[in-house]
XYZ file of C-alpha atoms in Angstrom:
327
model
C -0.076 -0.023 -0.098
C 2.741 2.385 0.804
C 4.557 1.589 -2.280
C 1.455 2.405 -4.442
C 1.180 5.624 -2.708
C 4.788 6.581 -3.461
C 4.599 5.786 -7.127
C 1.796 8.063 -7.618
C 3.784 11.290 -6.776
C 5.749 11.323 -10.100
C 2.507 11.305 -11.827
C 0.990 14.221 -9.952
C 4.192 16.197 -10.394
C 3.944 15.733 -14.263
C 0.397 16.758 -14.223
C 1.165 19.897 -12.170
C 4.036 20.913 -14.753
C 1.600 20.270 -17.622
C -0.866 22.743 -16.181
C 1.478 25.360 -15.418
C 2.658 25.287 -19.016
C -0.647 25.436 -20.559
C -1.453 28.422 -18.312
C 1.799 30.235 -19.518
C 0.806 29.713 -23.096
C -2.688 30.923 -22.661
C -1.210 34.294 -20.994
C 1.138 34.609 -23.692
C -1.396 34.051 -26.512
C -3.604 36.739 -24.933
C -0.687 39.187 -24.902
C 0.035 38.612 -28.629
C -3.575 39.192 -29.311
C -3.549 42.663 -27.553
C -0.286 43.717 -29.076
C -1.630 42.818 -32.395
C -4.817 45.118 -31.885
C -2.716 47.926 -30.694
C -0.403 47.618 -33.694
C -3.431 47.534 -36.097
C -4.872 50.732 -34.368
C -1.696 52.573 -34.711
C -1.209 51.765 -38.177
C -4.726 52.908 -39.127
C -4.194 56.265 -37.320
C -0.911 56.867 -39.243
C -2.443 56.036 -42.434
C -5.194 58.670 -41.713
C -2.754 61.256 -40.838
C -0.694 60.603 -43.884
C -3.547 61.033 -46.050
C -4.870 64.072 -44.442
C -1.483 65.701 -44.791
C -1.261 64.939 -48.461
C -4.700 66.623 -48.871
C -3.769 69.784 -46.728
C -0.474 70.181 -48.991
C -2.885 70.206 -51.949
C -5.226 72.814 -50.225
C -8.110 70.302 -49.950
C -9.103 71.372 -46.512
C -12.739 70.097 -46.502
C -11.390 66.452 -47.721
C -8.876 66.525 -44.938
C -11.255 67.163 -42.337
C -13.467 64.311 -43.706
C -10.533 61.899 -43.668
C -9.433 62.822 -40.043
C -13.219 62.361 -39.052
C -13.166 58.874 -40.560
C -10.441 57.716 -37.898
C -12.022 54.890 -35.879
C -10.104 55.448 -32.660
C -8.643 59.018 -33.181
C -5.501 59.881 -30.985
C -4.554 63.518 -29.820
C -2.705 64.045 -33.081
C -5.751 63.503 -35.052
C -7.961 65.446 -32.860
C -5.556 68.397 -32.680
C -5.085 68.532 -36.596
C -8.718 68.466 -37.069
C -9.195 71.450 -34.670
C -6.455 73.255 -36.566
C -8.271 72.715 -39.896
C -11.652 73.948 -38.505
C -9.965 77.260 -37.538
C -8.478 77.363 -41.136
C -11.551 76.849 -42.848
C -13.625 79.480 -40.883
C -10.844 81.919 -41.679
C -10.704 81.042 -45.254
C -14.442 81.449 -45.936
C -14.611 84.813 -44.175
C -11.742 86.026 -46.509
C -13.355 84.792 -49.601
C -16.435 86.724 -48.875
C -14.167 89.946 -48.235
C -15.566 89.987 -44.661
C -12.542 91.369 -42.903
C -14.195 92.351 -39.668
C -15.452 88.745 -39.099
C -12.141 87.303 -40.553
C -9.931 89.335 -37.954
C -11.015 87.138 -35.215
C -10.886 83.942 -37.018
C -7.274 84.851 -38.170
C -6.279 85.641 -34.661
C -7.385 82.165 -33.417
C -5.864 80.383 -36.366
C -2.467 82.277 -36.077
C -2.288 81.558 -32.286
C -3.135 77.857 -32.473
C -0.287 75.436 -31.421
C -1.926 72.249 -30.952
C -0.359 70.505 -34.122
C 2.961 70.444 -35.557
C 1.930 68.937 -38.881
C 4.143 70.507 -41.619
C 1.653 70.854 -44.235
C -0.955 72.617 -41.989
C 1.651 75.053 -40.909
C 2.659 75.814 -44.433
C -1.051 76.044 -45.573
C -1.707 78.495 -42.583
C 1.163 80.825 -43.413
C 0.042 80.973 -47.090
C -3.435 82.013 -45.792
C -2.307 84.472 -43.498
C -0.272 86.308 -46.259
C -3.336 86.278 -48.509
C -5.214 87.870 -45.632
C -2.699 90.749 -45.191
C -2.667 91.335 -48.928
C -6.567 91.389 -49.009
C -6.570 93.730 -46.277
C -3.880 96.272 -48.054
C -6.032 95.990 -51.258
C -9.104 96.992 -49.622
C -7.387 99.964 -48.037
C -6.140 101.326 -51.253
C -9.518 100.579 -52.999
C -11.452 102.600 -50.244
C -9.140 105.409 -50.195
C -9.453 105.823 -53.917
C -13.293 105.925 -53.478
C -13.028 108.399 -50.862
C -10.765 110.548 -52.912
C -13.108 110.329 -55.893
C -16.135 111.367 -53.699
C -14.205 114.907 -53.032
C -13.279 115.072 -56.538
C -9.453 114.587 -55.688
C -8.655 112.741 -59.085
C -4.871 112.873 -58.685
C -4.925 111.177 -55.339
C -7.594 108.597 -56.496
C -5.359 107.621 -59.461
C -2.380 107.332 -57.071
C -4.219 104.853 -54.955
C -5.616 102.958 -57.620
C -2.007 102.513 -59.111
C -1.008 101.303 -55.628
C -3.663 98.787 -55.471
C -2.919 97.543 -59.056
C 0.582 96.759 -57.864
C -0.536 94.466 -55.182
C 0.099 90.928 -56.133
C -3.191 89.394 -57.020
C -2.689 86.339 -54.696
C -6.390 86.078 -53.927
C -9.686 86.426 -55.981
C -10.833 89.279 -53.775
C -7.771 91.279 -54.801
C -8.573 90.593 -58.501
C -12.001 91.914 -58.259
C -10.984 94.781 -56.436
C -8.411 95.705 -59.214
C -11.083 95.154 -61.821
C -13.316 97.644 -60.113
C -10.454 100.013 -59.641
C -9.525 99.967 -63.151
C -13.047 100.950 -64.134
C -13.035 103.873 -61.812
C -9.398 104.921 -63.394
C -10.916 104.752 -66.968
C -13.960 107.044 -65.773
C -11.467 109.482 -64.402
C -9.292 109.552 -67.525
C -12.411 109.971 -69.724
C -13.422 113.040 -67.505
C -9.968 114.334 -67.821
C -9.919 114.046 -71.689
C -13.235 115.688 -71.958
C -12.134 118.638 -69.651
C -9.189 119.305 -72.101
C -11.111 119.171 -75.184
C -14.395 120.806 -73.949
C -15.430 123.940 -75.525
C -17.504 125.198 -72.666
C -20.182 122.462 -73.074
C -21.376 120.604 -69.954
C -19.519 117.342 -69.598
C -21.588 114.640 -68.585
C -21.232 112.816 -65.121
C -21.940 109.580 -63.750
C -24.982 110.150 -61.481
C -25.813 107.819 -58.671
C -29.418 107.198 -57.780
C -28.226 107.214 -54.039
C -25.963 109.939 -52.655
C -23.555 107.497 -51.077
C -22.871 103.832 -50.634
C -21.319 101.966 -47.704
C -18.430 99.850 -48.137
C -18.147 97.514 -45.062
C -15.442 95.454 -43.876
C -12.655 97.623 -45.087
C -9.191 98.037 -43.741
C -6.678 100.713 -43.491
C -3.751 99.970 -45.962
C -1.086 100.913 -43.453
C -2.452 99.035 -40.333
C -4.366 95.959 -39.681
C -7.441 97.758 -37.858
C -10.629 97.080 -39.697
C -12.482 100.080 -40.653
C -15.878 100.857 -42.524
C -15.757 103.664 -44.997
C -18.558 105.337 -46.558
C -18.114 107.194 -49.953
C -20.105 108.782 -52.694
C -20.018 106.349 -55.672
C -20.009 109.309 -58.166
C -17.324 109.335 -60.820
C -17.016 111.302 -63.859
C -16.793 110.280 -67.559
C -16.701 111.980 -70.839
C -19.433 112.591 -73.348
C -19.161 112.614 -76.979
C -21.530 115.651 -77.275
C -22.812 117.488 -80.288
C -25.310 120.237 -80.478
C -28.510 119.118 -78.766
C -32.086 119.987 -79.837
C -33.496 123.127 -78.605
C -36.020 121.218 -76.438
C -33.202 119.650 -74.304
C -30.104 121.864 -74.578
C -30.894 123.562 -71.460
C -31.381 120.345 -69.493
C -28.817 119.390 -66.695
C -27.398 116.111 -66.493
C -29.477 115.109 -63.512
C -32.742 116.333 -65.365
C -31.790 114.185 -68.296
C -31.206 111.165 -66.049
C -34.478 111.781 -64.194
C -36.644 112.052 -67.470
C -34.871 108.898 -68.791
C -35.903 106.953 -65.547
C -39.290 108.098 -66.019
C -39.550 107.299 -69.619
C -37.896 103.722 -69.316
C -40.601 102.307 -67.374
C -37.906 100.438 -65.450
C -37.536 100.253 -61.701
C -33.839 100.763 -60.907
C -32.044 99.850 -57.699
C -31.143 102.765 -55.610
C -27.369 102.254 -55.997
C -27.653 102.192 -59.850
C -25.315 104.734 -61.665
C -25.933 106.159 -64.795
C -23.545 107.207 -67.303
C -24.154 109.603 -70.373
C -21.823 108.089 -72.879
C -22.954 109.849 -76.088
C -25.107 112.801 -77.052
C -26.584 113.609 -80.440
C -29.227 115.994 -81.709
C -31.686 113.190 -81.363
C -30.892 111.078 -78.385
C -28.657 110.527 -75.215
C -26.891 107.328 -75.009
C -27.114 105.993 -71.255
C -25.296 103.258 -69.510
C -26.857 101.960 -66.379
C -24.259 100.394 -64.053
C -25.763 97.951 -61.463
C -23.286 97.790 -58.536
C -22.059 94.502 -57.369
C -22.886 93.549 -53.799
C -19.877 94.083 -51.599
C -20.966 91.423 -49.296
C -21.217 88.750 -51.739
C -18.508 86.367 -53.009
C -15.471 87.658 -54.826
C -16.946 86.087 -58.014
C -19.643 88.874 -58.347
C -19.371 91.009 -61.243
C -20.650 94.642 -62.232
C -23.437 94.326 -64.846
C -24.393 97.063 -67.262
C -27.124 97.814 -69.703
C -27.087 100.497 -72.364
C -30.155 102.524 -73.555
C -30.963 105.656 -75.786
C -33.290 108.154 -74.796
C -34.994 110.412 -77.309
C -35.981 113.464 -75.353
C -38.402 115.031 -77.947
C -40.391 111.887 -78.370
C -39.812 110.527 -74.821
C -38.977 107.152 -76.373
C -36.250 104.641 -74.764
C -34.642 101.824 -76.685
C -32.324 99.268 -75.067
C -29.167 97.664 -76.743
C -29.404 93.999 -77.537
C -25.975 92.760 -76.085
C -25.848 89.996 -78.617
C -26.414 92.051 -81.958
C -25.458 95.545 -80.661
C -28.737 96.969 -82.054
C -31.189 99.158 -80.114
C -34.850 98.037 -79.905
């Protein structure tokens, strides 16, 4: 009996060793599984950041934000970059609409954000900030030219327009301001030419239906302080004048425009400008300029219509833009 008891000890020891070995294997297998899951998550996050970085370098900010949002388990790097892109997009949209007062706060937030060290984000931010500074400068020159024009300081107005023209058109807003300024300069040059060749006849002027217009969200060209300037939108242009009929020879420009508006049967906006571009013994050729909305996107463009007003008969004809004929 004692012999049988002793012979069972080796078997018990072997069973215990086997159990310990199996337990160790199970623990090791669990560790490998957890490690594999962590590696997969890290690889997924890295792929998301890499793709977003490429999109940012191509200025595809909205796409980059979507890419970051697709991360299953976003880490701090993903979250911080997403926050930076949110600030970027807010500033970008305000700048596109030339809303400089609104953009000022967004750009301050964007410039001071230090939550990410992503190289593409930092480069894109620097480029956008430079565009913001250029747009502010362009607005300053444009508004100064409008103010100069409102007090008939033509030389200073042309000088500010020339300064605006030299600003690098690094943003669509600048291109639009330069286009408007060029039209102002042409009107000034036409007026000056008419003054030098005039023989005492009244030169025509661009008459605005409203006495002034407000240009909001403007900035001083020499500082970063946003300002709002209000200026009269009147400009001057030349008229190709000849001897008018006796019934209209004594009419002032304002009176002619008023008669034309009454005869045209068209309701014009209050900020529409009228330019008498030609005068004969039979009719006045009048261009109606519909001012672009300053608060709209930079893609907005000034639209014009050309009419002929016959004061003796009171008839008004409109030019067909396709054929160039008046009907």
